[in-house]
């Protein structure tokens, strides 16, 4: 097997609340192959979002190791973690988190401006603009370029967010309940889009969801409960579950 | 690069930021306009004081030393062009007699007042011509009825009476005409310190015309007579003088020349060890410093506007950071570092301060330049005179734009902007980006 794009080894995450210490992740092991679509299932409060943030280098783990393509990253300085986030990871959240002052096109373009100097951006602006338009076309929003988030529907907003996550050419997209806020019909459309991106571009996905049906369409399912992985399944192959 | 882009977008899409910009603009504007007007007035007054005062004045040389001796010593100095003797005295002008007086109403609506207690200046018109502006003040009088017949010999005796030249405004007020008799009463003490007595002197002069310097304060206080008639009146020896006016080749070197001359005179005669030589600035120290003082006081007051502007800016930026917590979260997720994200807000502050300063400087310059037109319009339309020009005999509202001052004000405004946006930016850097990502 080739090297996993992302690995988590005995990741522990505790939060301090006053004097109390809450243990949210209690030793999570996880790996994600290149091109793999992994569903992370679990009840509310299981620690799914927390795990996603830790894996996405937004929050350092209390203990344990995180490896990107075999390289340990949890101890990198903030500046380098930020760069890694930009280069390797795309995020999609339940609540889109688009910037309200920017149009759909500008929101997507913003994703390409994070790690580039003004001069370099100016030289490449044509190319980056074309790329943002192309991605918006990919998500089916070529007719909504100038709309502000407030002028878009929930599904459209999430599509913009997906296009934005793609613009920096990430190897991996971390999606936290991307359809949690959408009606089932719109949710299906958005999911189709995600599956298509996975297939056409070979981008790995870590998809946090409550939805069993959706999880069943992924390559692999990991179940999280009370901060520990309680099971892994490979639905696409046999449907047989392997308890760990 | 996202910082500039976002900062710009935030600014454009949040009209509330205009408040900060306008605040800074007002601060800069007022600092520039008010200081430029004050400097303008100061410059005008300086010019007028300067034109009514000789470059240097030798104060109270002993009257027993003849002017010729002093002149030789003074004019030997490399920076002295010429000098002329004066005999300064004081006196009371009698009312001009029973005739209809007209009040001279200034543009401010106030009656131009002229006291009857005056300085009487005895001069030698011929020598003085090379030293002070007196000759010009005579020819400047527009009304022929009040102008001296021969400006080259303004103080020649008229019939059997000595001549006197008074200011045009006094002549107007007294409804006097050339040839009128003017009576002057003054006094002179005599005897030793123990048994001093005051002798009254009454003298009669004939009015030969009027003068008009550009400084009303000077005009109202002084009258001119011929120095020889003055010497006779005071029974002073021929050649006596109690002030010497000096014209310099290079007025910028007034201070050092004054020092040098003080020394020259001291060496020339030990009686002059207490005789001082003053520059025109020293002679008018009080008038000049009071305006200077007002200007600095005004600057202080105006900086308060800057503080208010800073506060406005701080509030709007701080509000923005609070509102933008969600954006901070997603920017961090997309690869923004805390420093980078906070610099978005810093950039916002800087742009606000920069735009405010530039607008302030531009509007400040424009309103200084067009202030006079505005003042004229106010006067014409509402009879409001914001900037009375009459007091200083000015033709228009003076202003003086100092590039250095503009630079200082802009630099201060920028610094204020930086400091004031630094605080919200710092707060943005310390915000937990996850907090906003967890909830909506
Ligand atoms: N900053 C924090 N401080 C303290 N406790 C926290 C913090 N963040 C998360 N938790 C706790 O960690 C637990 C897991 O939270 P998390 O958001 O990861 O759950 P989740 O699996 O994503 O749930 P959901 O499906 O509802 O989104 C919760 O009990 C939550 O209260
Ligand atoms: Mg969650």
XYZ file of C-alpha atoms and ligand atoms in Angstrom:
716
model
C 0.000 0.000 0.000
C 1.264 3.470 -0.839
C 1.961 5.929 1.904
C -1.199 7.371 3.501
C -1.757 11.045 2.872
C -2.819 11.611 6.458
C -2.202 9.614 9.612
C -3.241 10.172 13.194
C -1.515 8.167 15.910
C -2.946 7.985 19.423
C -4.317 11.481 19.192
C -5.545 12.770 22.510
C -7.313 16.082 22.925
C -8.269 17.551 26.265
C -9.994 20.843 26.938
C -9.649 22.780 30.111
C -12.822 24.220 31.450
C -11.881 26.129 34.541
C -10.337 23.607 36.885
C -11.884 20.695 35.094
C -10.154 18.864 32.277
C -12.442 17.324 29.667
C -11.075 14.542 27.596
C -12.672 14.744 24.152
C -10.372 12.564 22.034
C -8.971 9.612 23.926
C -6.380 8.124 21.625
C -7.580 8.170 18.053
C -5.744 6.238 15.347
C -6.720 6.955 11.799
C -5.221 6.936 8.342
C -6.428 8.251 5.036
C -5.148 7.007 1.704
C -4.622 9.172 -1.288
C -7.863 9.391 -3.247
C -9.844 7.770 -0.502
C -13.262 8.963 0.600
C -13.653 8.318 4.278
C -16.850 8.840 6.256
C -16.557 9.724 9.929
C -19.725 8.722 11.736
C -20.704 9.295 15.312
C -23.323 10.644 17.618
C -23.430 14.259 18.579
C -20.669 15.115 20.995
C -18.549 12.129 20.003
C -15.682 14.455 19.088
C -15.938 14.401 15.288
C -15.501 18.134 14.810
C -12.741 18.229 17.354
C -10.903 15.465 15.513
C -11.368 17.282 12.226
C -9.887 20.459 13.669
C -6.947 18.593 15.118
C -6.304 16.790 11.851
C -6.707 20.064 9.957
C -3.989 21.666 12.121
C -6.411 24.244 13.427
C -6.027 22.962 16.954
C -2.963 21.183 18.283
C -3.473 17.743 19.847
C -2.770 17.374 23.541
C -0.848 14.197 22.772
C -0.170 11.994 19.810
C 1.187 12.456 16.315
C -0.232 13.741 13.065
C 1.559 12.929 9.838
C 1.040 14.393 6.396
C 2.590 12.136 3.754
C 4.732 10.621 6.438
C 5.901 13.892 7.935
C 5.161 14.755 11.518
C 3.451 18.138 11.638
C 1.821 18.644 15.033
C 4.815 20.485 16.433
C 5.439 22.835 13.536
C 5.346 26.570 14.249
C 2.108 28.414 13.546
C 3.364 29.988 10.340
C 4.281 26.626 8.813
C 1.055 24.988 9.950
C -0.806 27.816 8.223
C 1.135 27.195 5.028
C 0.456 23.477 5.211
C -3.251 24.132 5.673
C -3.196 26.266 2.610
C -1.216 23.881 0.424
C -2.629 20.507 1.382
C -6.031 20.922 2.957
C -9.364 22.297 1.885
C -12.105 22.870 4.452
C -15.845 22.699 3.988
C -18.043 23.489 6.962
C -21.687 23.052 7.773
C -22.253 26.803 7.838
C -20.323 27.648 4.647
C -18.405 30.511 6.239
C -18.294 32.642 3.146
C -17.216 36.232 3.561
C -20.367 38.316 3.245
C -18.675 41.337 1.654
C -17.310 39.319 -1.254
C -19.049 38.018 -4.344
C -19.046 34.296 -5.111
C -16.135 34.768 -7.493
C -14.179 36.873 -5.006
C -14.763 34.356 -2.232
C -13.247 31.643 -4.393
C -10.377 33.830 -5.526
C -9.598 34.740 -1.935
C -8.583 31.097 -1.465
C -5.810 31.604 -4.000
C -4.477 34.732 -2.365
C -3.586 33.320 1.006
C 0.038 32.483 0.394
C 1.199 34.741 -2.389
C 2.822 38.151 -2.520
C 1.087 41.093 -4.117
C 3.579 41.137 -6.974
C 3.309 37.426 -7.686
C -0.454 37.625 -7.535
C -0.493 40.534 -9.978
C 1.536 38.528 -12.477
C -0.742 35.528 -12.187
C -4.041 37.310 -11.679
C -5.415 36.358 -15.084
C -4.659 32.728 -14.552
C -6.071 32.725 -11.020
C -9.221 34.475 -12.143
C -9.743 31.926 -14.907
C -9.199 29.141 -12.440
C -11.787 30.510 -10.004
C -14.310 30.819 -12.834
C -13.575 27.308 -13.967
C -14.155 25.944 -10.465
C -17.404 27.832 -10.117
C -18.413 26.305 -13.410
C -17.474 22.892 -12.045
C -19.820 23.386 -9.108
C -22.503 24.695 -11.445
C -22.499 28.349 -10.453
C -21.118 30.037 -13.560
C -24.251 32.193 -13.627
C -23.855 33.394 -10.035
C -20.351 34.883 -10.112
C -21.290 38.371 -8.974
C -23.750 37.349 -6.280
C -22.989 37.977 -2.659
C -23.510 35.083 -0.208
C -26.687 36.735 1.064
C -28.067 36.539 -2.458
C -27.404 32.788 -2.778
C -29.348 29.786 -1.541
C -27.876 27.443 1.052
C -26.940 24.864 -1.555
C -25.350 27.507 -3.744
C -23.383 28.867 -0.837
C -22.025 25.437 -0.054
C -21.020 25.027 -3.710
C -19.094 28.283 -3.520
C -17.411 27.005 -0.356
C -16.476 23.799 -2.175
C -15.036 25.718 -5.114
C -13.069 27.820 -2.633
C -11.718 24.690 -0.934
C -10.479 23.465 -4.320
C -8.726 26.552 -5.600
C -5.393 25.966 -3.881
C -5.212 22.412 -5.285
C -5.436 20.559 -1.985
C -4.714 16.867 -1.680
C -7.357 16.478 0.966
C -10.675 18.015 1.844
C -11.952 17.966 5.397
C -15.706 18.393 5.377
C -17.674 18.816 8.598
C -21.302 17.918 7.931
C -21.289 19.749 4.602
C -24.946 18.964 4.030
C -26.065 19.315 7.632
C -27.803 22.560 6.908
C -29.437 21.634 3.603
C -32.716 19.957 2.671
C -32.321 16.393 1.450
C -32.709 17.177 -2.227
C -30.105 19.950 -2.190
C -27.916 17.809 0.042
C -27.948 15.026 -2.555
C -26.826 17.442 -5.252
C -23.967 18.731 -3.136
C -22.906 15.200 -2.237
C -22.958 14.162 -5.870
C -20.625 17.027 -6.479
C -18.265 15.869 -3.751
C -18.212 12.308 -5.073
C -17.561 13.590 -8.548
C -14.656 15.731 -7.386
C -13.247 12.731 -5.553
C -13.447 10.579 -8.639
C -12.358 13.093 -11.253
C -9.566 14.760 -9.306
C -8.457 12.034 -6.980
C -8.754 14.288 -3.944
C -9.109 12.493 -0.611
C -12.106 13.324 1.568
C -12.705 13.059 5.262
C -16.434 13.484 5.492
C -18.045 14.005 8.887
C -21.702 13.039 8.793
C -24.672 11.730 10.688
C -26.114 10.185 7.605
C -25.654 6.343 7.373
C -26.899 6.213 3.817
C -24.390 8.724 2.685
C -21.637 7.021 4.639
C -22.454 3.778 2.897
C -21.445 5.317 -0.432
C -17.963 6.175 0.806
C -14.932 3.925 0.485
C -14.630 3.408 4.179
C -16.502 4.285 7.352
C -14.930 5.086 10.695
C -17.164 5.220 13.735
C -16.292 7.466 16.618
C -17.839 7.276 20.056
C -16.855 9.230 23.148
C -13.536 10.111 21.654
C -12.440 6.664 20.527
C -12.721 4.846 17.208
C -15.122 1.997 17.788
C -15.252 0.489 14.333
C -14.231 0.568 10.711
C -16.254 -0.716 7.751
C -15.659 -1.093 4.061
C -19.177 -0.748 2.662
C -18.282 -0.553 -0.983
C -16.619 -3.953 -1.024
C -18.524 -6.564 0.973
C -20.568 -4.708 3.489
C -18.954 -6.905 6.104
C -17.841 -5.017 9.136
C -14.567 -5.515 10.825
C -14.597 -4.685 14.490
C -11.406 -3.191 15.741
C -1.845 39.340 -0.653
C -5.316 38.516 0.686
C -4.775 41.176 3.371
C -4.863 44.101 0.985
C -7.738 42.609 -0.943
C -9.839 41.936 2.120
C -8.954 45.195 3.822
C -10.054 47.071 0.730
C -13.288 45.102 0.439
C -14.102 45.558 4.098
C -13.511 49.278 3.826
C -15.573 49.703 0.694
C -18.456 47.658 1.985
C -18.641 49.150 5.433
C -19.757 52.771 5.252
C -19.332 53.062 8.999
C -15.597 53.279 8.387
C -16.271 56.633 6.792
C -16.757 57.938 10.316
C -13.159 57.239 11.195
C -11.988 58.676 7.896
C -14.043 61.816 8.328
C -12.819 62.159 11.888
C -9.186 61.997 10.850
C -9.912 64.279 7.930
C -11.505 66.879 10.182
C -8.602 66.681 12.579
C -6.038 67.145 9.850
C -8.124 69.776 8.105
C -8.562 71.937 11.169
C -4.936 71.636 12.164
C -3.880 72.773 8.725
C -6.425 75.539 8.160
C -6.251 77.142 11.556
C -2.506 76.984 11.785
C -2.172 78.331 8.266
C -4.409 81.306 9.079
C -2.603 81.958 12.308
C 0.704 81.750 10.502
C -0.713 84.026 7.833
C -1.740 86.628 10.387
C 1.525 86.221 12.194
C 3.375 86.695 8.931
C 1.316 89.760 8.066
C 1.769 91.302 11.471
C 5.440 90.493 11.362
C 5.693 92.179 8.015
C 3.843 95.239 9.247
C 5.772 95.471 12.462
C 8.859 95.000 10.433
C 8.008 97.764 8.021
C 7.234 100.160 10.859
C 10.417 99.294 12.719
C 13.956 99.724 11.527
C 16.125 96.627 11.109
C 18.108 97.667 14.172
C 17.577 100.399 16.731
C 20.189 101.850 19.051
C 18.253 102.473 22.227
C 18.960 105.620 24.204
C 22.454 106.628 23.339
C 23.432 109.493 25.644
C 22.138 112.726 24.140
C 25.423 114.407 24.755
C 27.176 112.361 22.102
C 26.529 113.927 18.690
C 24.933 111.791 16.021
C 27.781 112.358 13.553
C 30.213 110.526 15.788
C 27.836 107.632 16.303
C 26.993 107.524 12.616
C 30.620 107.197 11.643
C 31.097 104.282 14.013
C 27.891 102.544 13.047
C 28.224 102.937 9.312
C 31.721 101.523 9.486
C 30.130 98.131 10.160
C 30.179 95.814 7.177
C 26.461 94.994 7.391
C 25.144 98.537 7.873
C 23.730 100.339 4.859
C 22.691 103.572 6.561
C 21.432 105.010 9.807
C 19.366 107.982 10.841
C 18.885 109.843 14.112
C 15.622 110.119 15.972
C 14.502 111.987 18.973
C 11.604 110.231 20.663
C 9.379 112.090 23.001
C 5.820 111.965 24.201
C 3.026 114.470 24.327
C -0.625 115.266 24.504
C -2.345 116.479 21.339
C -4.984 119.043 22.039
C -8.394 118.574 20.494
C -8.495 120.106 17.074
C -11.135 122.545 18.057
C -14.839 122.898 17.569
C -15.671 121.305 14.301
C -17.819 118.407 13.175
C -15.879 115.237 13.742
C -16.534 112.167 11.701
C -16.183 108.767 13.199
C -14.171 106.348 11.192
C -16.052 103.070 11.234
C -13.893 100.059 10.565
C -15.141 96.971 8.777
C -15.545 95.295 12.120
C -18.070 97.913 13.131
C -15.810 99.217 15.859
C -14.816 102.855 16.008
C -11.167 103.160 15.176
C -9.787 104.726 18.280
C -6.869 107.034 18.418
C -5.632 108.296 21.720
C -4.519 111.840 22.059
C -1.517 110.750 23.989
C 1.113 110.087 21.388
C 4.728 109.326 20.736
C 6.317 112.235 18.996
C 9.088 111.111 16.718
C 11.609 113.631 15.548
C 13.259 112.525 12.353
C 15.519 113.872 9.656
C 13.452 113.027 6.533
C 16.434 113.079 4.262
C 18.499 110.637 6.291
C 15.467 108.595 7.238
C 14.566 107.914 3.657
C 17.386 105.416 3.335
C 16.539 103.690 6.595
C 12.775 103.305 7.185
C 9.604 103.152 5.139
C 8.474 106.624 6.189
C 8.753 108.108 2.702
C 6.564 105.334 1.330
C 3.925 105.837 4.013
C 3.517 109.391 2.823
C 3.067 108.580 -0.833
C 0.749 105.686 -0.012
C -1.988 108.049 1.148
C -4.657 107.921 -1.534
C -6.682 110.997 -0.704
C -4.927 114.037 -2.121
C -6.465 116.246 0.565
C -4.497 114.354 3.164
C -1.261 113.765 1.305
C 1.781 115.918 1.980
C 2.527 118.356 -0.812
C 6.146 117.318 -1.205
C 6.985 113.873 0.149
C 10.685 114.610 -0.212
C 10.430 117.484 2.230
C 7.397 116.648 4.362
C 8.543 118.331 7.545
C 9.677 121.687 6.252
C 8.307 124.609 8.234
C 4.971 125.982 7.093
C 5.014 129.730 7.273
C 6.607 130.302 10.666
C 5.376 127.081 12.265
C 7.131 123.700 12.453
C 5.383 120.886 10.589
C 3.785 117.760 11.944
C 2.629 114.637 10.099
C -0.126 112.573 11.727
C -1.737 109.335 10.632
C -4.368 109.354 7.910
C -6.927 107.807 10.221
C -6.361 110.455 12.883
C -6.668 113.152 10.284
C -9.919 111.600 9.095
C -11.285 111.304 12.582
C -10.464 114.860 13.518
C -11.747 116.073 10.156
C -8.517 117.980 9.963
C -7.123 119.529 6.860
C -3.615 120.456 5.802
C -2.459 123.687 7.350
C -4.456 123.222 10.565
C -2.726 124.134 13.775
C -1.927 121.375 16.197
C -1.104 122.108 19.786
C 1.025 119.757 21.776
C 1.681 119.742 25.478
C 4.539 117.855 26.968
C 6.915 118.121 29.857
C 10.550 117.878 30.661
C 12.186 117.371 33.985
C 15.197 119.348 34.988
C 17.477 119.735 37.917
C 19.209 117.068 39.944
C 17.720 113.914 41.355
C 17.130 115.554 44.696
C 15.410 118.654 43.471
C 13.703 117.598 40.324
C 11.146 119.812 38.701
C 8.851 119.309 35.736
C 8.653 122.066 33.158
C 5.644 122.091 30.921
C 6.193 122.715 27.263
C 3.508 123.929 24.919
C 4.262 123.899 21.235
C 2.234 124.613 18.147
C 2.683 122.813 14.842
C 1.129 123.067 11.439
C -0.344 119.936 9.898
C 1.501 119.198 6.678
C -0.145 115.923 5.757
C -0.634 112.345 6.848
C 1.122 109.003 6.756
C -0.248 105.505 6.571
C 1.908 102.548 7.481
C 0.317 99.152 7.097
C 0.092 98.656 10.842
C -2.858 100.439 12.440
C -1.373 99.977 15.893
C 1.632 101.996 14.886
C -0.380 104.697 13.125
C -2.607 105.379 16.079
C 0.278 105.980 18.437
C 2.774 108.083 16.542
C 3.178 111.513 15.021
C 6.237 112.852 13.197
C 8.023 116.173 13.401
C 11.428 117.389 12.198
C 14.232 116.384 14.533
C 15.724 119.876 14.539
C 12.435 121.402 15.719
C 12.285 118.694 18.365
C 15.778 119.554 19.592
C 14.784 123.196 19.831
C 11.616 122.360 21.704
C 13.481 120.185 24.211
C 16.472 122.490 24.297
C 18.692 119.598 23.368
C 22.073 120.223 21.819
C 22.419 120.116 18.055
C 23.137 116.599 16.845
C 21.530 114.978 19.857
C 19.550 111.790 19.392
C 18.009 109.192 21.682
C 17.392 106.475 19.158
C 19.203 105.547 15.985
C 17.438 103.606 13.258
C 19.700 101.343 11.227
C 19.168 99.772 7.822
C 21.084 96.580 7.208
C 22.478 95.125 4.027
C 21.526 91.632 5.115
C 18.573 91.758 7.541
C 18.930 88.029 8.199
C 22.134 88.759 10.072
C 20.375 91.231 12.372
C 21.233 89.410 15.611
C 24.954 89.150 15.092
C 25.181 92.698 13.741
C 23.326 93.975 16.812
C 25.809 92.245 19.078
C 28.731 93.595 17.120
C 27.372 97.147 17.196
C 26.684 97.007 20.920
C 30.319 96.208 21.379
C 31.492 98.884 18.936
C 29.564 101.557 20.820
C 30.835 100.362 24.160
C 34.389 100.636 22.926
C 33.721 104.008 21.304
C 32.645 105.712 24.503
C 32.358 104.279 28.040
C 29.158 106.269 28.529
C 27.524 103.834 26.173
C 28.247 100.713 28.197
C 24.509 100.372 28.896
C 23.357 101.355 25.433
C 21.751 98.443 23.679
C 21.124 97.685 20.033
C 17.838 95.898 19.381
C 16.682 93.992 16.351
C 13.206 94.711 15.020
C 12.092 91.379 16.475
C 13.286 92.306 19.927
C 11.602 95.681 19.657
C 8.267 93.993 18.881
C 8.773 90.989 21.078
C 5.489 91.278 22.958
C 3.230 91.585 19.913
C 4.989 88.770 18.095
C 5.086 86.400 21.016
C 1.434 86.895 21.894
C 0.361 85.729 18.448
C 2.850 82.900 18.587
C 1.416 81.970 21.953
C -2.129 81.974 20.619
C -1.073 79.769 17.783
C 0.455 77.124 20.023
C -2.572 77.217 22.283
C -4.775 76.664 19.258
C -2.666 73.730 18.148
C -3.153 72.137 21.513
C -6.906 72.560 21.350
C -7.010 71.174 17.841
C -5.139 68.058 18.783
C -8.143 67.221 20.906
C -10.075 66.819 17.661
C -7.434 64.333 16.634
C -8.010 62.385 19.831
C -11.743 62.316 19.192
C -11.055 61.110 15.663
C -8.788 58.404 17.011
C -11.483 57.283 19.380
C -14.027 57.125 16.581
C -11.669 55.084 14.507
C -10.942 52.757 17.374
C -14.616 52.094 17.982
C -15.435 51.376 14.363
C -12.443 49.087 13.927
C -13.091 47.324 17.174
C -16.694 46.751 16.175
C -15.489 45.400 12.884
C -13.206 42.852 14.528
C -16.060 41.640 16.678
C -18.317 41.322 13.674
C -15.640 39.607 11.665
C -14.918 36.823 14.130
C -16.443 34.365 11.656
C -14.239 35.571 8.828
C -11.199 35.255 11.044
C -12.044 31.579 11.568
C -12.354 30.730 7.910
C -9.298 32.771 6.966
C -7.285 30.781 9.466
C -8.630 27.535 8.043
C -7.694 28.637 4.544
C -4.112 29.154 5.607
C -3.999 32.543 7.238
C -1.677 32.894 10.211
C -2.825 34.904 13.233
C -0.370 37.641 12.285
C -1.567 37.731 8.717
C -5.221 37.845 9.672
C -4.683 40.614 12.184
C -2.821 42.655 9.613
C -6.050 42.868 7.620
C -7.427 45.080 10.354
C -4.195 46.975 10.701
C -4.308 47.659 6.976
C -7.891 48.878 7.340
C -6.801 51.316 10.012
C -3.869 52.513 7.973
C -6.005 53.077 4.900
C -8.562 54.994 6.965
C -5.828 57.156 8.444
C -4.105 57.606 5.086
C -7.255 58.543 3.205
C -8.293 60.800 6.087
C -4.939 62.584 6.107
C -4.797 63.011 2.354
C -8.345 64.355 2.252
C -7.565 66.549 5.245
C -4.448 67.985 3.613
C -6.190 68.572 0.290
C -9.302 70.169 1.794
C -7.100 72.068 4.244
C -5.075 73.593 1.423
C -8.152 74.335 -0.654
C -10.024 75.988 2.169
C -6.991 78.059 3.130
C -6.680 79.280 -0.435
C -10.378 79.964 -0.901
C -10.982 81.223 2.609
C -10.848 84.816 1.489
C -13.532 84.250 -1.142
C -15.624 82.509 1.465
C -15.132 85.369 3.876
C -16.101 87.890 1.207
C -19.217 85.894 0.429
C -20.152 85.665 4.112
C -19.700 89.376 4.451
C -21.748 90.098 1.369
C -24.546 87.663 2.151
C -24.831 87.701 5.911
C -22.663 90.592 7.029
C -20.586 88.202 9.051
C -16.909 88.936 9.108
C -15.117 85.872 10.370
C -11.655 87.165 9.724
C -11.459 90.906 10.140
C -8.736 92.107 7.834
C -9.086 95.721 8.875
C -7.199 95.344 12.146
C -4.005 94.655 10.299
C -4.797 96.700 7.224
C -4.895 93.567 5.108
C -6.431 93.312 1.693
C -7.405 89.668 2.138
C -7.406 86.949 4.764
C -3.794 85.920 5.031
C -2.701 82.331 5.103
C 0.594 80.574 5.001
C 0.751 76.884 4.183
C 3.792 75.245 5.620
C 4.675 71.915 3.953
C 6.615 70.814 7.005
C 3.607 71.391 9.233
C 1.406 69.424 6.818
C 3.923 66.618 6.909
C 3.982 66.640 10.696
C 0.196 66.614 10.953
C -0.124 63.764 8.447
C 2.579 61.788 10.195
C 0.791 62.236 13.504
C -2.517 61.203 11.941
C -0.906 58.087 10.481
C 0.707 57.241 13.761
C -2.590 57.698 15.556
C -4.194 55.401 12.970
C -1.539 52.773 13.489
C -1.784 52.824 17.259
C -5.545 52.887 17.253
C -5.929 50.006 14.791
C -3.169 48.049 16.475
C -5.355 47.270 19.459
C -8.267 45.678 17.570
C -5.786 43.902 15.309
C -4.034 42.447 18.310
C -7.375 41.257 19.607
C -8.104 39.652 16.236
C -4.799 37.793 16.370
C -5.663 36.361 19.749
C -9.183 35.272 18.884
C -9.722 31.531 18.828
C -10.589 30.815 15.200
C -12.326 27.596 16.193
C -14.839 29.400 18.286
C -16.369 30.879 15.187
C -16.071 27.699 13.151
C -17.968 25.616 15.689
C -21.056 27.757 15.693
C -22.597 29.877 13.045
N -13.340 24.395 23.238
C -13.953 23.441 23.946
N -13.934 23.473 25.281
C -14.535 22.556 26.016
N -15.199 21.521 25.491
C -15.263 21.416 24.180
C -14.638 22.364 23.323
N -14.861 21.999 22.030
C -15.591 20.859 22.091
N -15.831 20.514 23.374
C -16.557 19.325 23.823
O -16.058 18.232 23.120
C -17.114 17.369 22.820
C -17.080 16.978 21.368
O -17.413 18.093 20.599
P -17.471 18.026 19.024
O -17.891 19.345 18.535
O -16.178 17.506 18.512
O -18.592 16.972 18.781
P -19.211 16.437 17.404
O -18.945 14.998 17.338
O -18.705 17.268 16.294
O -20.744 16.707 17.638
P -21.840 17.214 16.585
O -22.225 16.016 15.801
O -22.954 17.693 17.432
O -21.210 18.281 15.778
C -18.403 18.028 23.228
O -18.851 17.431 24.434
C -18.014 19.450 23.469
O -18.727 19.958 24.541
Mg -19.525 18.668 14.999
